[in-house]
Coordinates of N, CA and C and ligand atoms in Angstrom, one line a residue:
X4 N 124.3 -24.5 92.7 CA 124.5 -25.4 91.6 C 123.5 -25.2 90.5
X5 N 124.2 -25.0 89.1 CA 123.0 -25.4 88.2 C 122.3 -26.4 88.0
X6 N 120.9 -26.2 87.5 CA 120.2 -27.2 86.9 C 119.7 -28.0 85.8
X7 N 120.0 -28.6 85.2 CA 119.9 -29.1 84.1 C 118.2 -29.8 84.0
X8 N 116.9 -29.0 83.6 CA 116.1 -29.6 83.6 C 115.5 -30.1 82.2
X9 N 114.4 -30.8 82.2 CA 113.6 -31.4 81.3 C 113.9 -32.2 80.3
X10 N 115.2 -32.7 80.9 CA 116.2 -33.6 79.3 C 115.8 -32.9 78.0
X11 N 116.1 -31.3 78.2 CA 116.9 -30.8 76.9 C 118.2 -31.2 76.3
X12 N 118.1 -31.4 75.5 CA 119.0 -32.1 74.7 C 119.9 -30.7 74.4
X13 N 120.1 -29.4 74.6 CA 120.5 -28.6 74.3 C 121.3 -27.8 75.3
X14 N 120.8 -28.2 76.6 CA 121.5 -28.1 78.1 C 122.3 -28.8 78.0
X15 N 121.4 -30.2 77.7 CA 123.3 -31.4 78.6 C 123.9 -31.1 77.5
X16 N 124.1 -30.8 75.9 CA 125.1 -30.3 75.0 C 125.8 -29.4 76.0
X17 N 125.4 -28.5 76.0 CA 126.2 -27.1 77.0 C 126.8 -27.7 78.1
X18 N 126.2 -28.8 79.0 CA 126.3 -28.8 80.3 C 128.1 -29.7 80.2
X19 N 127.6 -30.5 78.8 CA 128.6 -31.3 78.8 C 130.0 -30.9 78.0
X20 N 129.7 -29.9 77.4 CA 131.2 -28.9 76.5 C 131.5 -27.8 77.8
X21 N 131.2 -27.6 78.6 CA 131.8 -27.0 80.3 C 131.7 -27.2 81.2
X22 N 130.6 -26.8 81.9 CA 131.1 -27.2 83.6 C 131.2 -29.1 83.7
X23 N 130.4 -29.5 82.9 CA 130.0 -31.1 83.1 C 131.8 -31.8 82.3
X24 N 132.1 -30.9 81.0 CA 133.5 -31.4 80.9 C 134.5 -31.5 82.1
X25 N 134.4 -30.4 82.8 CA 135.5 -30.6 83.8 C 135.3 -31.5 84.7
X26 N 133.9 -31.4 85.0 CA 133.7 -32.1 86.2 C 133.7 -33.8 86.3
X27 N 133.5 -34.5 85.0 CA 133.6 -35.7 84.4 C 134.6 -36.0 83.7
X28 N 135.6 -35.0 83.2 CA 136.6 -35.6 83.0 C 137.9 -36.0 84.4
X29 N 138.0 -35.4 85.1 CA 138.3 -35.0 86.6 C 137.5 -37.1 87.0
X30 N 136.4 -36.6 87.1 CA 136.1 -38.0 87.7 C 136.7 -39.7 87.1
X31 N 136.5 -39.7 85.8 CA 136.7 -40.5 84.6 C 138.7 -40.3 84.6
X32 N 139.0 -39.9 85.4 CA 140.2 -39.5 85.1 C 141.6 -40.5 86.3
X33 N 142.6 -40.0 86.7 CA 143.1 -40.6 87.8 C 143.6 -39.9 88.7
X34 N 143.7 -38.4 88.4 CA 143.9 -37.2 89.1 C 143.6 -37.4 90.8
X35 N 144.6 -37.1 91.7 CA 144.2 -37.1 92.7 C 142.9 -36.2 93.3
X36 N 142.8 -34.7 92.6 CA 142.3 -34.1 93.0 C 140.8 -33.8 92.7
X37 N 139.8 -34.9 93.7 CA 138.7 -35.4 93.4 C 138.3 -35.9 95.1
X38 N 136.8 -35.5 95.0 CA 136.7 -35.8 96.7 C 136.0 -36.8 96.3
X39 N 135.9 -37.6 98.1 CA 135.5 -39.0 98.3 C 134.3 -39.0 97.4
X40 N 133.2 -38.3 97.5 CA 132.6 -38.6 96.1 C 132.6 -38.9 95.3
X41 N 133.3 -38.3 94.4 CA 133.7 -38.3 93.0 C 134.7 -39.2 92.9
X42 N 135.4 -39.8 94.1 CA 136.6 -40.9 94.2 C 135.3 -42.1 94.2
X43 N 134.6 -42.0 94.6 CA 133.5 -43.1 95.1 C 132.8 -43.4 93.2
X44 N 132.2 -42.4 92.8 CA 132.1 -42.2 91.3 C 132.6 -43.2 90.2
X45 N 133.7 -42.4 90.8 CA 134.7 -43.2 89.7 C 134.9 -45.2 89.8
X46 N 135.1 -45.2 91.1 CA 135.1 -46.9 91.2 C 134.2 -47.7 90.8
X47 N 133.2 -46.7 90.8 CA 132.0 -47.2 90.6 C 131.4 -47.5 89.1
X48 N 132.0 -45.8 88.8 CA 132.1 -46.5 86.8 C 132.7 -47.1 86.2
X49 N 133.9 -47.1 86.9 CA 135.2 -48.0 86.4 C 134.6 -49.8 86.4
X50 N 134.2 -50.2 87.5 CA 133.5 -51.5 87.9 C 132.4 -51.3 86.1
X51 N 131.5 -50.4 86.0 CA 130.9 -50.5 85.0 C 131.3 -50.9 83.5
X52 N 132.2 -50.1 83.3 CA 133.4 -50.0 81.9 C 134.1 -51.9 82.4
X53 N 134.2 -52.3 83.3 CA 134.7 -53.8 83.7 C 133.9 -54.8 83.1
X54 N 132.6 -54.7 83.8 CA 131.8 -55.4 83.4 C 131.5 -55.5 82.1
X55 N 131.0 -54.5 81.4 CA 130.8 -54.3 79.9 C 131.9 -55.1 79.1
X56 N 133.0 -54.9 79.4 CA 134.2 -55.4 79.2 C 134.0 -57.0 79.1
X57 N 133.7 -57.3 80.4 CA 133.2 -59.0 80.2 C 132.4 -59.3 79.5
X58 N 131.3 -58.3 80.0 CA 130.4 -59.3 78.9 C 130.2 -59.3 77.6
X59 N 130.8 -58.7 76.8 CA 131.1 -57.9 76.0 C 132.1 -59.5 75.1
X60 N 133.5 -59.8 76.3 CA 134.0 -60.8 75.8 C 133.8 -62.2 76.3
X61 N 132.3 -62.2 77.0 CA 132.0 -63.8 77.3 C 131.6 -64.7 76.0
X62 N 131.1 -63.3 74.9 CA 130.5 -64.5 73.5 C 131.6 -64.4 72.8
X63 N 133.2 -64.0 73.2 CA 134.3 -64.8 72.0 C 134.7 -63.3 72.0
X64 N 136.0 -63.2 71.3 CA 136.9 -62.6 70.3 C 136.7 -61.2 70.7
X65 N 137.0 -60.5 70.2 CA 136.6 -58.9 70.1 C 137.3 -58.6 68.7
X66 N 138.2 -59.2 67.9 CA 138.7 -59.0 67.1 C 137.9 -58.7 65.9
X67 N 138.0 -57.7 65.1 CA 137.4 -57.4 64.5 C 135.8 -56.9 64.2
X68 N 135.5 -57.1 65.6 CA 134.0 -57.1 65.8 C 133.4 -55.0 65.8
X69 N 132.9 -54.8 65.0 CA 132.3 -53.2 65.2 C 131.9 -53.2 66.0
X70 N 131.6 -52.3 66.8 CA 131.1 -51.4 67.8 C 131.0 -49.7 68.0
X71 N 129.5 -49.7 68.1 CA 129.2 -48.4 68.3 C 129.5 -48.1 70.3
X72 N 129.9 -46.7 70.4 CA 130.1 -46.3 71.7 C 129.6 -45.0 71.5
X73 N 127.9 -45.4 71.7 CA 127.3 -44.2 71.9 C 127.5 -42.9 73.6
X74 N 127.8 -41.8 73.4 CA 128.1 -41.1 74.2 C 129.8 -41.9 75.1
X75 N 130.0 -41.7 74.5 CA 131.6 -42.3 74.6 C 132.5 -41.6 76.1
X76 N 131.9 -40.2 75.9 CA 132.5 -39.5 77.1 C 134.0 -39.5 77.3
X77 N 134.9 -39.5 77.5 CA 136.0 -39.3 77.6 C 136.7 -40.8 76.8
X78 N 136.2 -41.5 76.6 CA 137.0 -42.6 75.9 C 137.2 -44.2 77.0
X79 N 136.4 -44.1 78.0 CA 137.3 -45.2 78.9 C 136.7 -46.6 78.5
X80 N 135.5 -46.5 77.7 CA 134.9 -47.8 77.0 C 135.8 -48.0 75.6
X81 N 135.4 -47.2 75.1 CA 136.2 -47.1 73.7 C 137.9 -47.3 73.4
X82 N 138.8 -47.0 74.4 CA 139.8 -47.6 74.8 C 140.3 -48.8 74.7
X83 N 139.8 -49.1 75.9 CA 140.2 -50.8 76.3 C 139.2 -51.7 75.1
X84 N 138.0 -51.2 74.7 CA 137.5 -51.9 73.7 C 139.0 -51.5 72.0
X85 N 139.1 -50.4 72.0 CA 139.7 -50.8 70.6 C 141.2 -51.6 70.8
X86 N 141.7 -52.1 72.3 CA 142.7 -52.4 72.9 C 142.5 -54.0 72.5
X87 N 141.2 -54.5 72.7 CA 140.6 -55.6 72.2 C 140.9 -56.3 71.0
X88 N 141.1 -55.1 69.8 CA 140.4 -55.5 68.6 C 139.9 -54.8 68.3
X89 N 138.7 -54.4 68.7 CA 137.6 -54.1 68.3 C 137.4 -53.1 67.4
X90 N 136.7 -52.6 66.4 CA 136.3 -51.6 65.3 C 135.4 -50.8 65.5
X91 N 136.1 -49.6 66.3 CA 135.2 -48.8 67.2 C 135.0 -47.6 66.8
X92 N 133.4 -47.0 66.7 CA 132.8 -46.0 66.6 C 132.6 -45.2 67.6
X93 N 133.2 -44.1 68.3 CA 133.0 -43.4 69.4 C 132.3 -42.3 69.2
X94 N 131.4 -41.9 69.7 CA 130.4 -40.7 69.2 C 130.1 -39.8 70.7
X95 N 130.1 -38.8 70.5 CA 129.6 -37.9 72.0 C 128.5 -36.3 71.3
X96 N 127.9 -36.1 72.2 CA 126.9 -35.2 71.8 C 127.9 -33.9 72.0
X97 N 128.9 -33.9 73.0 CA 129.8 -33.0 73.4 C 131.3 -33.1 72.6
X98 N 131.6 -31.6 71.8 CA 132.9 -31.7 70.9 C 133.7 -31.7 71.7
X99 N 133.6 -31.3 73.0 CA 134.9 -31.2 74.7 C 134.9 -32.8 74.4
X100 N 133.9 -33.5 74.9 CA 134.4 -35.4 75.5 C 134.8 -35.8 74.3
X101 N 134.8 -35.9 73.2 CA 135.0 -36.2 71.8 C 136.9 -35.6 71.4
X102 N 137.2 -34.7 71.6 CA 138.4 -34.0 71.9 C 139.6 -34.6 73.1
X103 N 138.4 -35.1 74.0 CA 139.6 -35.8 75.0 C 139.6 -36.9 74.7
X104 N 138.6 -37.9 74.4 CA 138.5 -38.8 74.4 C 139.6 -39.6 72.6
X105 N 139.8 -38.4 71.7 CA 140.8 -38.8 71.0 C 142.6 -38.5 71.4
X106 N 142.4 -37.5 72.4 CA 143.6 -37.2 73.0 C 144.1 -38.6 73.4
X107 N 143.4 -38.7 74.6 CA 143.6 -40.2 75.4 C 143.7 -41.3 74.5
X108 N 143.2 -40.9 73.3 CA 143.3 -42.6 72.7 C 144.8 -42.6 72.0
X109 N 145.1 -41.3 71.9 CA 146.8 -41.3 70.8 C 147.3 -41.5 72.0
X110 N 147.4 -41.2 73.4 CA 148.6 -41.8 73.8 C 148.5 -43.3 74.8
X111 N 147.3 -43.4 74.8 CA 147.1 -44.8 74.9 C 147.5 -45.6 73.8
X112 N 146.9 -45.5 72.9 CA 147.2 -46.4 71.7 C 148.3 -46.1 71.3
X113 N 149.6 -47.0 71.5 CA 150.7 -46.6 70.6 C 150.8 -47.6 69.6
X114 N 150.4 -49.1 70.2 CA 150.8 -49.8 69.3 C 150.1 -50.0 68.3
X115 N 151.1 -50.0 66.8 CA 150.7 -50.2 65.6 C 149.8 -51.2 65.2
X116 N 149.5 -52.0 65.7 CA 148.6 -53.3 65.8 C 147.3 -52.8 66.2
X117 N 147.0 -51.7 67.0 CA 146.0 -51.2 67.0 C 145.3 -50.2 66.3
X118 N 144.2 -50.4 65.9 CA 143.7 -49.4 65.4 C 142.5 -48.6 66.2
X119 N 142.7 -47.4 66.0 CA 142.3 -46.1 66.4 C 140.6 -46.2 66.3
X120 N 140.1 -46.2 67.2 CA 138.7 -46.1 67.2 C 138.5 -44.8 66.0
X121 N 137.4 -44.5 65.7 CA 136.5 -43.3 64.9 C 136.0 -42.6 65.8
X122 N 136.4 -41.3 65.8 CA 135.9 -40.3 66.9 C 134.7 -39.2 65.9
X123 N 133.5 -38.9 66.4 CA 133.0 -38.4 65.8 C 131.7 -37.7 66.7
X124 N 131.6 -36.3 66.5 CA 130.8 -35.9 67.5 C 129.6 -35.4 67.0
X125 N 128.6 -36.3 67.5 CA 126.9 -36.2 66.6 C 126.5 -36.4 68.3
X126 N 124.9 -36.3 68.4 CA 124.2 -36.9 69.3 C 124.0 -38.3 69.1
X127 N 123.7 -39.1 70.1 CA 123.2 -40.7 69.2 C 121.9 -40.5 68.7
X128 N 120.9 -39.9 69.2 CA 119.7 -40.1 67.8 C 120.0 -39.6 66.4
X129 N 121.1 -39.2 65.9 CA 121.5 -38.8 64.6 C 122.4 -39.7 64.2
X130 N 122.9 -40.7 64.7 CA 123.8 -41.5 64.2 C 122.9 -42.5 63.3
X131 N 123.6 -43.2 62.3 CA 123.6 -43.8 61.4 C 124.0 -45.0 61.4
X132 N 123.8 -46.4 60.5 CA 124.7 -47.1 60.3 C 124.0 -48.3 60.9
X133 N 125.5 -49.9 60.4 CA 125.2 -50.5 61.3 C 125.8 -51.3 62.0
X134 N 126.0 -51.9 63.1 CA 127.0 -52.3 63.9 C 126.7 -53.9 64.5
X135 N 127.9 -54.5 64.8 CA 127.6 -55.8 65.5 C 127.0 -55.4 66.9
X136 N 127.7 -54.5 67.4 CA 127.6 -54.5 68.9 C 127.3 -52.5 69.2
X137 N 126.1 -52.2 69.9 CA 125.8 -50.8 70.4 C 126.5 -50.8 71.8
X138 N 126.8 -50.0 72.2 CA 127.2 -49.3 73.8 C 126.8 -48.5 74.3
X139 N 125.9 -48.1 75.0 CA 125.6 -47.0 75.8 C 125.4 -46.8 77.4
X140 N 126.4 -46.2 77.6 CA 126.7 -46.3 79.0 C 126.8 -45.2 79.8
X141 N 125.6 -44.8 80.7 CA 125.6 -43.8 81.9 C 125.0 -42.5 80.8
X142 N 124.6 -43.0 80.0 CA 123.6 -41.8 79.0 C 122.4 -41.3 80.2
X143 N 121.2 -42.7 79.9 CA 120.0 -42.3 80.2 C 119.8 -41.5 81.2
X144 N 120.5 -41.5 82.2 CA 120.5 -40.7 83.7 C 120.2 -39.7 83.1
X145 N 120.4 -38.8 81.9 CA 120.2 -37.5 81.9 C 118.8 -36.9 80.9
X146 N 118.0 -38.0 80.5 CA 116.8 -37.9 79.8 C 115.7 -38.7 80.4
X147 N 114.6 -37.9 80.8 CA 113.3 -38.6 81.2 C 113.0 -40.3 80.6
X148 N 112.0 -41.1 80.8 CA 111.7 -42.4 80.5 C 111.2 -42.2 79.1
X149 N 110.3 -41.1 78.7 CA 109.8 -40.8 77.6 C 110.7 -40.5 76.3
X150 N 111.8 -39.9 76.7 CA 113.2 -39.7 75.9 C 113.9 -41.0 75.9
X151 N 113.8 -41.3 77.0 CA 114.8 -43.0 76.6 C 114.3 -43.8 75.9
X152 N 113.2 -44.1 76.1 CA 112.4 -44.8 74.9 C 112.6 -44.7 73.6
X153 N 112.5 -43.6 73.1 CA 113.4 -43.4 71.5 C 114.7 -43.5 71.4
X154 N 115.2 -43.2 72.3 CA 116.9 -43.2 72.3 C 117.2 -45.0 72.0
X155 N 116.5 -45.5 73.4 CA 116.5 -47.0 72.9 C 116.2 -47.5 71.8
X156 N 114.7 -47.5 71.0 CA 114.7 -47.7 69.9 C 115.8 -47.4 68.8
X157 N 116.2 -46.0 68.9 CA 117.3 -46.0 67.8 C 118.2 -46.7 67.9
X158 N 119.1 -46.8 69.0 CA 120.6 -47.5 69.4 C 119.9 -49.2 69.3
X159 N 118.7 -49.7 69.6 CA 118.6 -50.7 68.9 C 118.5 -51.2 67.5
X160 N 118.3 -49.9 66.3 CA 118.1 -50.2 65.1 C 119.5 -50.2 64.6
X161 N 120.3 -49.8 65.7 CA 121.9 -49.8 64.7 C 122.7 -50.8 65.3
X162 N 122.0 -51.7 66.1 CA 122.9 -52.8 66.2 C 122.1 -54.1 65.7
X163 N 123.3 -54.8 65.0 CA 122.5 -56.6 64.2 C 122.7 -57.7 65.4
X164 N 124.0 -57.2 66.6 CA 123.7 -58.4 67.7 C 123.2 -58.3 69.3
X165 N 124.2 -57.2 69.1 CA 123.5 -57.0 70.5 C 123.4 -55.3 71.2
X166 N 122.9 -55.1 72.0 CA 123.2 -54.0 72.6 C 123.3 -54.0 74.4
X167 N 124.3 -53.0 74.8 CA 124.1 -53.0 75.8 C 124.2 -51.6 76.6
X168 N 123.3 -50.9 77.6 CA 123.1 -50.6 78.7 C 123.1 -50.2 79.7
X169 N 123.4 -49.3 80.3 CA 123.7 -48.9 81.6 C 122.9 -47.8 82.0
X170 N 121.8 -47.9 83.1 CA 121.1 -46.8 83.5 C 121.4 -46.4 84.8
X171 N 120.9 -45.6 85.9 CA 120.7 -45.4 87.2 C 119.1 -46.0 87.4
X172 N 119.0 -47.6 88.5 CA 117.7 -48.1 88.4 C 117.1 -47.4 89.6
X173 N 115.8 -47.4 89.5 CA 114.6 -46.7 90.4 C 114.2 -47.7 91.1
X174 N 115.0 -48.2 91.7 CA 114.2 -48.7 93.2 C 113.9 -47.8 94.4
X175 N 113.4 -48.3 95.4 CA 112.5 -47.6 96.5 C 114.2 -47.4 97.1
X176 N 114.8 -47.8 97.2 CA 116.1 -47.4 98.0 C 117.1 -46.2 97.2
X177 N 117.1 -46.3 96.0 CA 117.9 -45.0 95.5 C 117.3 -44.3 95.2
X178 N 115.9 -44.1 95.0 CA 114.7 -43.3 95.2 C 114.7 -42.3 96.3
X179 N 115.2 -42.7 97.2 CA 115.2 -42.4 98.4 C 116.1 -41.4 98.9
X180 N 117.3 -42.4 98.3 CA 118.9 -41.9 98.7 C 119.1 -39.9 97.6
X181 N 118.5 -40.3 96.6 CA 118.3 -39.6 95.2 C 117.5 -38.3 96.1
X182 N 116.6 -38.5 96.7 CA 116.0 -37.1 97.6 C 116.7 -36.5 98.7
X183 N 117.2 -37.5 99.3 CA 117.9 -37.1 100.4 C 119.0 -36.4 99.8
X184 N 119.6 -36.7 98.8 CA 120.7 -35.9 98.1 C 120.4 -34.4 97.3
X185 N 119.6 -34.8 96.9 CA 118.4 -33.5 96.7 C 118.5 -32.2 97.5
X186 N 118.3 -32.8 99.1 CA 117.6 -32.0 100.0 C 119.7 -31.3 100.7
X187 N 120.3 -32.3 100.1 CA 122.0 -31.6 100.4 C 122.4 -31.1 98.9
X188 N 122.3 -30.7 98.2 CA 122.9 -30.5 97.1 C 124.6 -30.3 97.4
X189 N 125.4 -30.8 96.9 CA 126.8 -30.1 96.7 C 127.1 -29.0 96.0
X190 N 128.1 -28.6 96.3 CA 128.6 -27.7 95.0 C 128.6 -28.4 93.8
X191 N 129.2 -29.4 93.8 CA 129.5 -30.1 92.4 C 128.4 -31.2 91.4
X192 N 127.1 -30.8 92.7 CA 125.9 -31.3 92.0 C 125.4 -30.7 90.8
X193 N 125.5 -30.8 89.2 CA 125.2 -29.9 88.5 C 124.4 -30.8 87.3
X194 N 123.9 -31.8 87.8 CA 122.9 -31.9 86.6 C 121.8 -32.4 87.2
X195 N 120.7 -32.8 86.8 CA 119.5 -33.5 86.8 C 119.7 -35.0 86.4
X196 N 119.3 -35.7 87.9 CA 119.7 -37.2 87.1 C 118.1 -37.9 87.1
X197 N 117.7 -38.8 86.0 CA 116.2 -39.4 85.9 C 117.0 -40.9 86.0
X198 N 116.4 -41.3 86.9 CA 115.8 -42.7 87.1 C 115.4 -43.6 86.6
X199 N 115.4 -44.7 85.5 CA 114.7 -45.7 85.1 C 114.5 -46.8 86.2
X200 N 113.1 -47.5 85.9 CA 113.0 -48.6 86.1 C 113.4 -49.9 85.0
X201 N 114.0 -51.1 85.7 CA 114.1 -51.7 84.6 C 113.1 -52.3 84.2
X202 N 111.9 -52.4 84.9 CA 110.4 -52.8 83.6 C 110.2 -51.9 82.5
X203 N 111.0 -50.7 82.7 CA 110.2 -49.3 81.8 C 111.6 -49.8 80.4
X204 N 112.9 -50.3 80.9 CA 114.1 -50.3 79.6 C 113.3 -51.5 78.9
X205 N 113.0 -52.7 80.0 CA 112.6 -53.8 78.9 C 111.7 -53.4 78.3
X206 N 110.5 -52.8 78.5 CA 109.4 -52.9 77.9 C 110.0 -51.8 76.5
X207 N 110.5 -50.9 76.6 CA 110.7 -50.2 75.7 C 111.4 -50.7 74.6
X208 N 112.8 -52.0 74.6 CA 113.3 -52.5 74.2 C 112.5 -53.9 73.6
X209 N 111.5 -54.5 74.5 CA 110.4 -55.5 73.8 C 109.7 -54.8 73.0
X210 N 109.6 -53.3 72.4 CA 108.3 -53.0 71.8 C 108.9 -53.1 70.3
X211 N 110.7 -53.0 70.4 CA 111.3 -53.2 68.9 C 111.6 -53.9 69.0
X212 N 111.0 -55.4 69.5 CA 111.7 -57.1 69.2 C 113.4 -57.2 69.7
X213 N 113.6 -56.5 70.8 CA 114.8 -57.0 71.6 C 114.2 -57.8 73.1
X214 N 115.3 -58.6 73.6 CA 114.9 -59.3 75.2 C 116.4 -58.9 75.4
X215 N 116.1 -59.0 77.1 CA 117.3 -59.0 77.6 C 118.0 -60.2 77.9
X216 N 118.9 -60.3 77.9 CA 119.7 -61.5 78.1 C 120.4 -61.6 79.3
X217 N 121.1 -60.7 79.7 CA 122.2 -60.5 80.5 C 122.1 -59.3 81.1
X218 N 121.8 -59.1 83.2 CA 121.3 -58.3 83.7 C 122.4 -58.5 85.0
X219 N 123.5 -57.2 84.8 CA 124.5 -57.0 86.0 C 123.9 -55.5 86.8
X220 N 124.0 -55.8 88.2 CA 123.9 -54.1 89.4 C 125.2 -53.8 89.7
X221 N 125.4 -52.8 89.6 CA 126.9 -52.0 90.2 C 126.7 -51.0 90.6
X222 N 127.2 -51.6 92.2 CA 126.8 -50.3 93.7 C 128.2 -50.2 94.2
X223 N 128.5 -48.4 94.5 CA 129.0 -48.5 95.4 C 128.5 -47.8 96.6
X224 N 129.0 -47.0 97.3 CA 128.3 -45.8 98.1 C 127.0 -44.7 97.4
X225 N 128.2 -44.0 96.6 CA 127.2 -43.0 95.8 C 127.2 -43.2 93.7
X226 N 127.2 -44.7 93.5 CA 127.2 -45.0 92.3 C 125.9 -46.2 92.1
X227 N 125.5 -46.2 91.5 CA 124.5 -47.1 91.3 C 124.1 -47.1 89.5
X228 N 124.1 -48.6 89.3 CA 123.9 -48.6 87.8 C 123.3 -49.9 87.3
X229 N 122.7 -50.2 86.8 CA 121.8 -51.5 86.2 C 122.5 -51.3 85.3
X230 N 123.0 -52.8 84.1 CA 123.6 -53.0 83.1 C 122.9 -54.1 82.4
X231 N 122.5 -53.8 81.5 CA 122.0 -54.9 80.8 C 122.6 -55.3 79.1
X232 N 122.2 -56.9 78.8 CA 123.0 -56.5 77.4 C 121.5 -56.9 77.3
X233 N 120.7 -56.6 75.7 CA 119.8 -56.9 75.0 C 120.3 -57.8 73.7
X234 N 119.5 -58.6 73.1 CA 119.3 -59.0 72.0 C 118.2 -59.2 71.2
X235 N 118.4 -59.5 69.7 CA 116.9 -59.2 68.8 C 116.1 -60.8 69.9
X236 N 114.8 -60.6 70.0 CA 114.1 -61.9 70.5 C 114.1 -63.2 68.7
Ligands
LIG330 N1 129.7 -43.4 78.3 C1 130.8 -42.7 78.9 C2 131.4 -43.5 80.0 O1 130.6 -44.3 80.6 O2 132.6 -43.3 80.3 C3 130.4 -41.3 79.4 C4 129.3 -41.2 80.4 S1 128.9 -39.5 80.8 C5 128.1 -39.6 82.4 C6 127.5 -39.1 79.8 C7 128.0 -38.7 78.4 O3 126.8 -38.8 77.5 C8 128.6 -37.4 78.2 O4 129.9 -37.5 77.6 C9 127.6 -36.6 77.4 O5 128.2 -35.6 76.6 C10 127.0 -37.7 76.6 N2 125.6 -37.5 76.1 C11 124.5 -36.9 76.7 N3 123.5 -36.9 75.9 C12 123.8 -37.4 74.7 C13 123.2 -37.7 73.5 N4 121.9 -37.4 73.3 N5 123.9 -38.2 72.5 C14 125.2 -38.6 72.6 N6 125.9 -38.3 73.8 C15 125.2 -37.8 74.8

């Protein structure tokens, strides 16, 4: 298995326009042909993209509301969000996830009543703009704490209400599980995943005048994910 080390930003480009396209689109997908892992994966993101979903529509409407969907990945946020309403920005560092992810939306989206999210493929530290609502979900797993920290800051300066979140958290138990998986690599193990703690997201996000508000865990076997929404304090 390859390795994807030191949150190069220039690897997971690559990692994620090939081997990482197939392998996450396959997962992200409904295809039968996907082992209990990657079947395990998927429930597990899916539960994630759910959540977001709620809380997303616990403060009202989605109608009309912008939204950035930083690292968008095949579309499964961006979707059911422009399904909403919503006026959606989908952006991926990868032109492959950006490519499917507008595929999937034309035959998803048929109805005329909907409008077509914006597909557009930049990294998120180059994005622009500004938005009611940021999304970033299942990014940081692939950049050190030091990298996330700017990444946070930026996707906080492009949203006016809220942002929200999804990391792999660093407790002593997936810490754990995280080595032991290590020490079995799969074949289909092909990236490097980093860890956050959530004292290291808040603090990062208190240093640009955000708090957190709203803090969901989604576990399953081999998925694990902290979700948080932030707001300006
Ligand atoms: N957010 C999507 C979801 O939850 O369905 C996709 C998650 S996938 C594990 C990670 C995605 O982040 C990939 O599509 C990858 O290309 C993208 N990505 C990685 N680094 C990025 C960066 N610096 N800027 C934008 N996208 C990035």
């Amino acid at each position: 298995a390859e390795v994807v080390g030191g949150g190069d930003k220039e690897v997971v480009r690559e990692y994620f326009n090939n081997t990482g396209f197939q392998r996450w689109k396959k997962i992200y997908g409904d295809t039968d042909d996907v082992n209990r892992v990657q079947m395990d994966i998927r429930l597990g993101h899916s539960k994630t993209v759910e959540s977001t979903l709620m809380m997303l529509k616990d403060e009202g409407s989605l109608e009309g509301v912008t939204v950035c969907d930083a690292g968008c990945g095949t579309g499964s946020l961006a979707i059911p969000l422009a399904k909403e309403g919503a006026v959606v920005c989908a952006s991926d560092i990868s032109a492959a996830m950006v490519a499917e992810a507008e595929k999937q939306a034309k035959e998803q989206l048929v109805s005329p009543a909907v409008s077509m999210p914006k597909f557009v493929v930049k990294d998120l530290e180059s994005l622009d703009g500004k938005y009611d609502t940021v999304v970033c979900l299942d990014v940081l797993i692939h950049y050190p704490q030091n990298k996330a920290d700017g990444m946070i800051a930026h996707l906080a300066s492009l949203a006016n209400n809220r942002l929200i979140l999804s990391f792999a958290p660093k407790t002593f138990y997936y810490d754990l599980l995280k080595r032991i998986g290590e020490l079995f690599p799969g074949p289909s193990k092909a990236t490097r995943a980093y860890l956050h703690s959530e004292a290291d997201v808040e603090r990062a996000l208190q240093k640009v005048g955000w708090k957190i508000r709203k803090r969901g865990l989604i576990t399953t076997q081999f998925y694990f994910a902290k979700l948080v929404e932030a707001v300006p304090m």
